[in-house]
C-alpha cells in the first residue's frame, strides 16, 4: 500500500498572530492552542503578486509572506521553509482568488506536502493536484500525523473524482499525461437523452475521450475537453515553458498553435508599481515579458503586447491591446464555444454564452501539448434576477449583494457553474453581464454563463462586425438539474460596497454609518474597465464638471481602460475631456492596480482606496484598505473625498 510519511511539523494558520509567532519560534502547538483558524486565505497571501516573477526554487523563500493574522504579517522570507513544516492546516475556502499555480508550488518548495482545510477553492485545489501536492478536508488526520503515522494515499484521495486521484497517484498532471494521454480523441455525445444545462451541452460538444475518462461525464466526474481558444499571460508563460522543456525537451511541438493566444497585460506600468520597484523586481518582470515573446516566436503564436504611454500617443489604429479576458470577449469568444485561460477571471466571456474558465500553469502546459483541458464536471446553480434594477444601480451592486449572502460566504457556490437568468439579466447589456460572469471567481464558482440572445447578437455585430446566427440548442433544457436556485428581487437592492479584506464583506452603502475618507479612487480592471463602466464614470464626472467640481483635495482618481477599443470609443464620444476636467489620471489598458501592478495601488497602510475592481484581499492593491464599489460610487466618492453614492453626492450638491 502506497503511503505518505509526513515527518515535518504541522503549521496551523491561526487568526492569532501570537499562535503563528510561537510556531515560527519552534513550538509545536495543539489545535486547541492554535485557536480559530483563518478562513478565506487567499493566493495573494500565500504568494503576493510582487514575487510572481519567480517560478523556480526561489518561490519557496516567500511562502505565506502575505498572510495576515490580525494586523500583522508574521511570515518573513524563508520563515515557512525554515520552520520545517510538512502540513498546513486552515479553515474554510482555502486558496481564494487568483489562478496562480505559484501558490501551491511555493508551499511544496517550502516543504509542505499536505494542506488540510475545511474547504478549498476549485482552481487552487486543481493546481495542487497537478503538481502532486495533497489536499484534504479530513481533520481526523491531524492527531494521526502528530503521532507519526504514515497516511495511505487511498485515504488522501478518498472522495475525489477518479481523474484527480489518478493524477495525484502519478505525481502530477504532466507525468500523468505522459502515461495516459497518448490516445486523446474527440467523442460524439448524442443529442437528446437527459435534459441538460447550456454548460453541459457545450462541454458535451467539446468532450475528449482518454484511457481514464468517460465519453459523457456527469457532474463530479473528471474529464478532458477541447478548447476553441487557449490563452496565457506573461506571469505564467515562463513557468509553462520551463515545465514543458523539463518534461518534453527542446523538440516539443504545440497542438494547434493557431488556437493559442498570449497576452502582456500585467506589466504595462511595472515601473510605476510600488511593490515591484521597492522589491527590485522590475528587471525580473521585464525578463518574463522577453521570455514570453521568445516562446511565442518559437511556436508561431498570436500575441498582444503591452501598450506603453509613448506607443499610445503614436498609435495609428493598428495597436490593439488590453486585459486578456476582456480582449477575448471583444475579439475571440463566441456563443457555444469553450475558452480556457490562465486567469481566474476567464469566466468574463461567459457573458457571450460560451463556457470560459480559468486553469493553472500545469493545466495550460498540458493543454499546449495534448490539446486536452482538465476539469471536474461541476454542478450548476441557477441564479434568477427578478424584478427591475433601480436607476443608478449596476451589475456590480448585484454581485456584491450575492457575495454577501450567508450561503455564498459559507461556500455554497464552490466549484459550481453560476447560470444567470431572469428579467433583469435579459435587460442587461453584454458588458454588464460580463461583470456577473467575471466575478463568479469571487463567488467561488467554476464559471458563469448567460444564454445567448438578441443582445449577444447585437454586441457581436456592433463590437466585432460579426453576423452570428444563434442555434436552437444554445439554452438550458426544461427539467435540467441544478444543485440549487438563488433568487434575488433586484428591485429591493441599493448601492452596495464591500468592506476591506474580502469581496464577501458586502453591505448596503446606506448602512455604513461612518463613511471613510478616500485617498485613492480607482476605476478600471477587467470587471470595471468596459465601455458601459466608462459610461457610468462619465455620467458622474460630466455632471461634476458642469458644476465646476473637481476630484477632492488629497484624492487621486485613476481611470484605466480595459482594452484599446474601450479607450477609442471613449475618445470618440468625448468622455476623456470630462475626465481630465475633474482631474482624473487616464491610464492605458492593463490589469494595473487590481493586481498591484501599477498606478492606483496604495503605498501606505493608512491609505483608503475605493475601487471598482473585483477583489480586495489583504495586500491586493497595496498595503492600504480597499473598499469595493460600483463604477458610479467610485467616481462620486472621488469628487466627495469620502465614500458616497452618486445619488448622495447629487443630494449634497442640491441637484
mmCIF file of C-alpha atoms in Angstrom, residues 49 52-53 55 98-102 230-241 260-268 285 288-293 295-296 301-306 322-326 328 340-346 358-361 364 368 526 590-591 595 597 615 620:
data_model
loop_
_atom_site.group_PDB
_atom_site.id
_atom_site.type_symbol
_atom_site.label_atom_id
_atom_site.label_comp_id
_atom_site.label_asym_id
_atom_site.label_seq_id
_atom_site.Cartn_x
_atom_site.Cartn_y
_atom_site.Cartn_z
ATOM 1 C CA UNK A 49 1.898 39.348 -6.579
ATOM 2 C CA UNK A 52 5.395 36.034 -9.051
ATOM 3 C CA UNK A 53 8.327 36.784 -11.324
ATOM 4 C CA UNK A 55 8.968 30.303 -10.860
ATOM 5 C CA UNK A 98 -6.031 34.101 -8.417
ATOM 6 C CA UNK A 99 -5.367 31.086 -10.625
ATOM 7 C CA UNK A 100 -1.656 31.426 -9.828
ATOM 8 C CA UNK A 101 -0.091 27.997 -9.503
ATOM 9 C CA UNK A 102 2.793 29.747 -7.804
ATOM 10 C CA UNK A 230 -6.356 28.745 -25.018
ATOM 11 C CA UNK A 231 -4.728 31.903 -23.681
ATOM 12 C CA UNK A 232 -1.943 32.714 -21.276
ATOM 13 C CA UNK A 233 -0.249 35.868 -19.995
ATOM 14 C CA UNK A 234 3.283 36.848 -19.082
ATOM 15 C CA UNK A 235 3.148 35.814 -15.415
ATOM 16 C CA UNK A 236 2.619 32.174 -16.419
ATOM 17 C CA UNK A 237 4.267 31.636 -19.798
ATOM 18 C CA UNK A 238 7.815 31.411 -18.424
ATOM 19 C CA UNK A 239 6.749 28.791 -15.889
ATOM 20 C CA UNK A 240 4.853 26.829 -18.551
ATOM 21 C CA UNK A 241 7.818 26.903 -20.936
ATOM 22 C CA UNK A 260 -3.302 29.721 -28.628
ATOM 23 C CA UNK A 261 -3.023 33.440 -27.796
ATOM 24 C CA UNK A 262 -0.532 35.120 -25.447
ATOM 25 C CA UNK A 263 -1.007 38.473 -23.722
ATOM 26 C CA UNK A 264 1.133 41.060 -21.982
ATOM 27 C CA UNK A 265 -1.488 42.589 -19.716
ATOM 28 C CA UNK A 266 0.011 42.808 -16.216
ATOM 29 C CA UNK A 267 3.214 44.708 -16.938
ATOM 30 C CA UNK A 268 2.401 47.954 -18.785
ATOM 31 C CA UNK A 285 9.238 41.238 -14.747
ATOM 32 C CA UNK A 288 9.249 37.473 -18.049
ATOM 33 C CA UNK A 289 7.974 39.526 -20.976
ATOM 34 C CA UNK A 290 11.059 38.696 -23.029
ATOM 35 C CA UNK A 291 10.637 35.001 -22.215
ATOM 36 C CA UNK A 292 7.015 35.074 -23.357
ATOM 37 C CA UNK A 293 7.906 36.853 -26.580
ATOM 38 C CA UNK A 295 8.136 31.399 -26.606
ATOM 39 C CA UNK A 296 5.535 32.987 -28.898
ATOM 40 C CA UNK A 301 1.723 32.105 -31.545
ATOM 41 C CA UNK A 302 -0.528 35.135 -31.861
ATOM 42 C CA UNK A 303 0.384 37.734 -29.248
ATOM 43 C CA UNK A 304 -0.907 41.024 -27.904
ATOM 44 C CA UNK A 305 1.834 43.150 -26.378
ATOM 45 C CA UNK A 306 1.669 45.800 -23.684
ATOM 46 C CA UNK A 322 -5.811 45.143 -23.300
ATOM 47 C CA UNK A 323 -6.577 42.809 -20.434
ATOM 48 C CA UNK A 324 -6.512 39.221 -21.649
ATOM 49 C CA UNK A 325 -10.009 38.068 -20.731
ATOM 50 C CA UNK A 326 -11.588 41.389 -21.762
ATOM 51 C CA UNK A 328 -11.023 37.522 -25.520
ATOM 52 C CA UNK A 340 -9.639 28.456 -21.141
ATOM 53 C CA UNK A 341 -7.055 30.881 -19.812
ATOM 54 C CA UNK A 342 -4.514 31.180 -17.024
ATOM 55 C CA UNK A 343 -6.551 33.738 -15.154
ATOM 56 C CA UNK A 344 -9.288 33.222 -12.604
ATOM 57 C CA UNK A 345 -11.426 35.862 -14.347
ATOM 58 C CA UNK A 346 -11.564 33.960 -17.637
ATOM 59 C CA UNK A 358 -9.527 29.578 -15.591
ATOM 60 C CA UNK A 359 -6.763 26.995 -15.196
ATOM 61 C CA UNK A 360 -3.301 26.884 -13.681
ATOM 62 C CA UNK A 361 0.057 26.761 -15.391
ATOM 63 C CA UNK A 364 -2.200 25.005 -19.623
ATOM 64 C CA UNK A 368 -0.457 23.123 -25.079
ATOM 65 C CA UNK A 526 -11.411 43.644 -16.362
ATOM 66 C CA UNK A 590 -3.754 46.940 -18.309
ATOM 67 C CA UNK A 591 -4.613 44.994 -15.168
ATOM 68 C CA UNK A 595 -3.103 43.131 -9.431
ATOM 69 C CA UNK A 597 0.742 46.213 -10.955
ATOM 70 C CA UNK A 615 -11.248 41.613 -5.135
ATOM 71 C CA UNK A 620 -4.335 43.262 -3.052
#
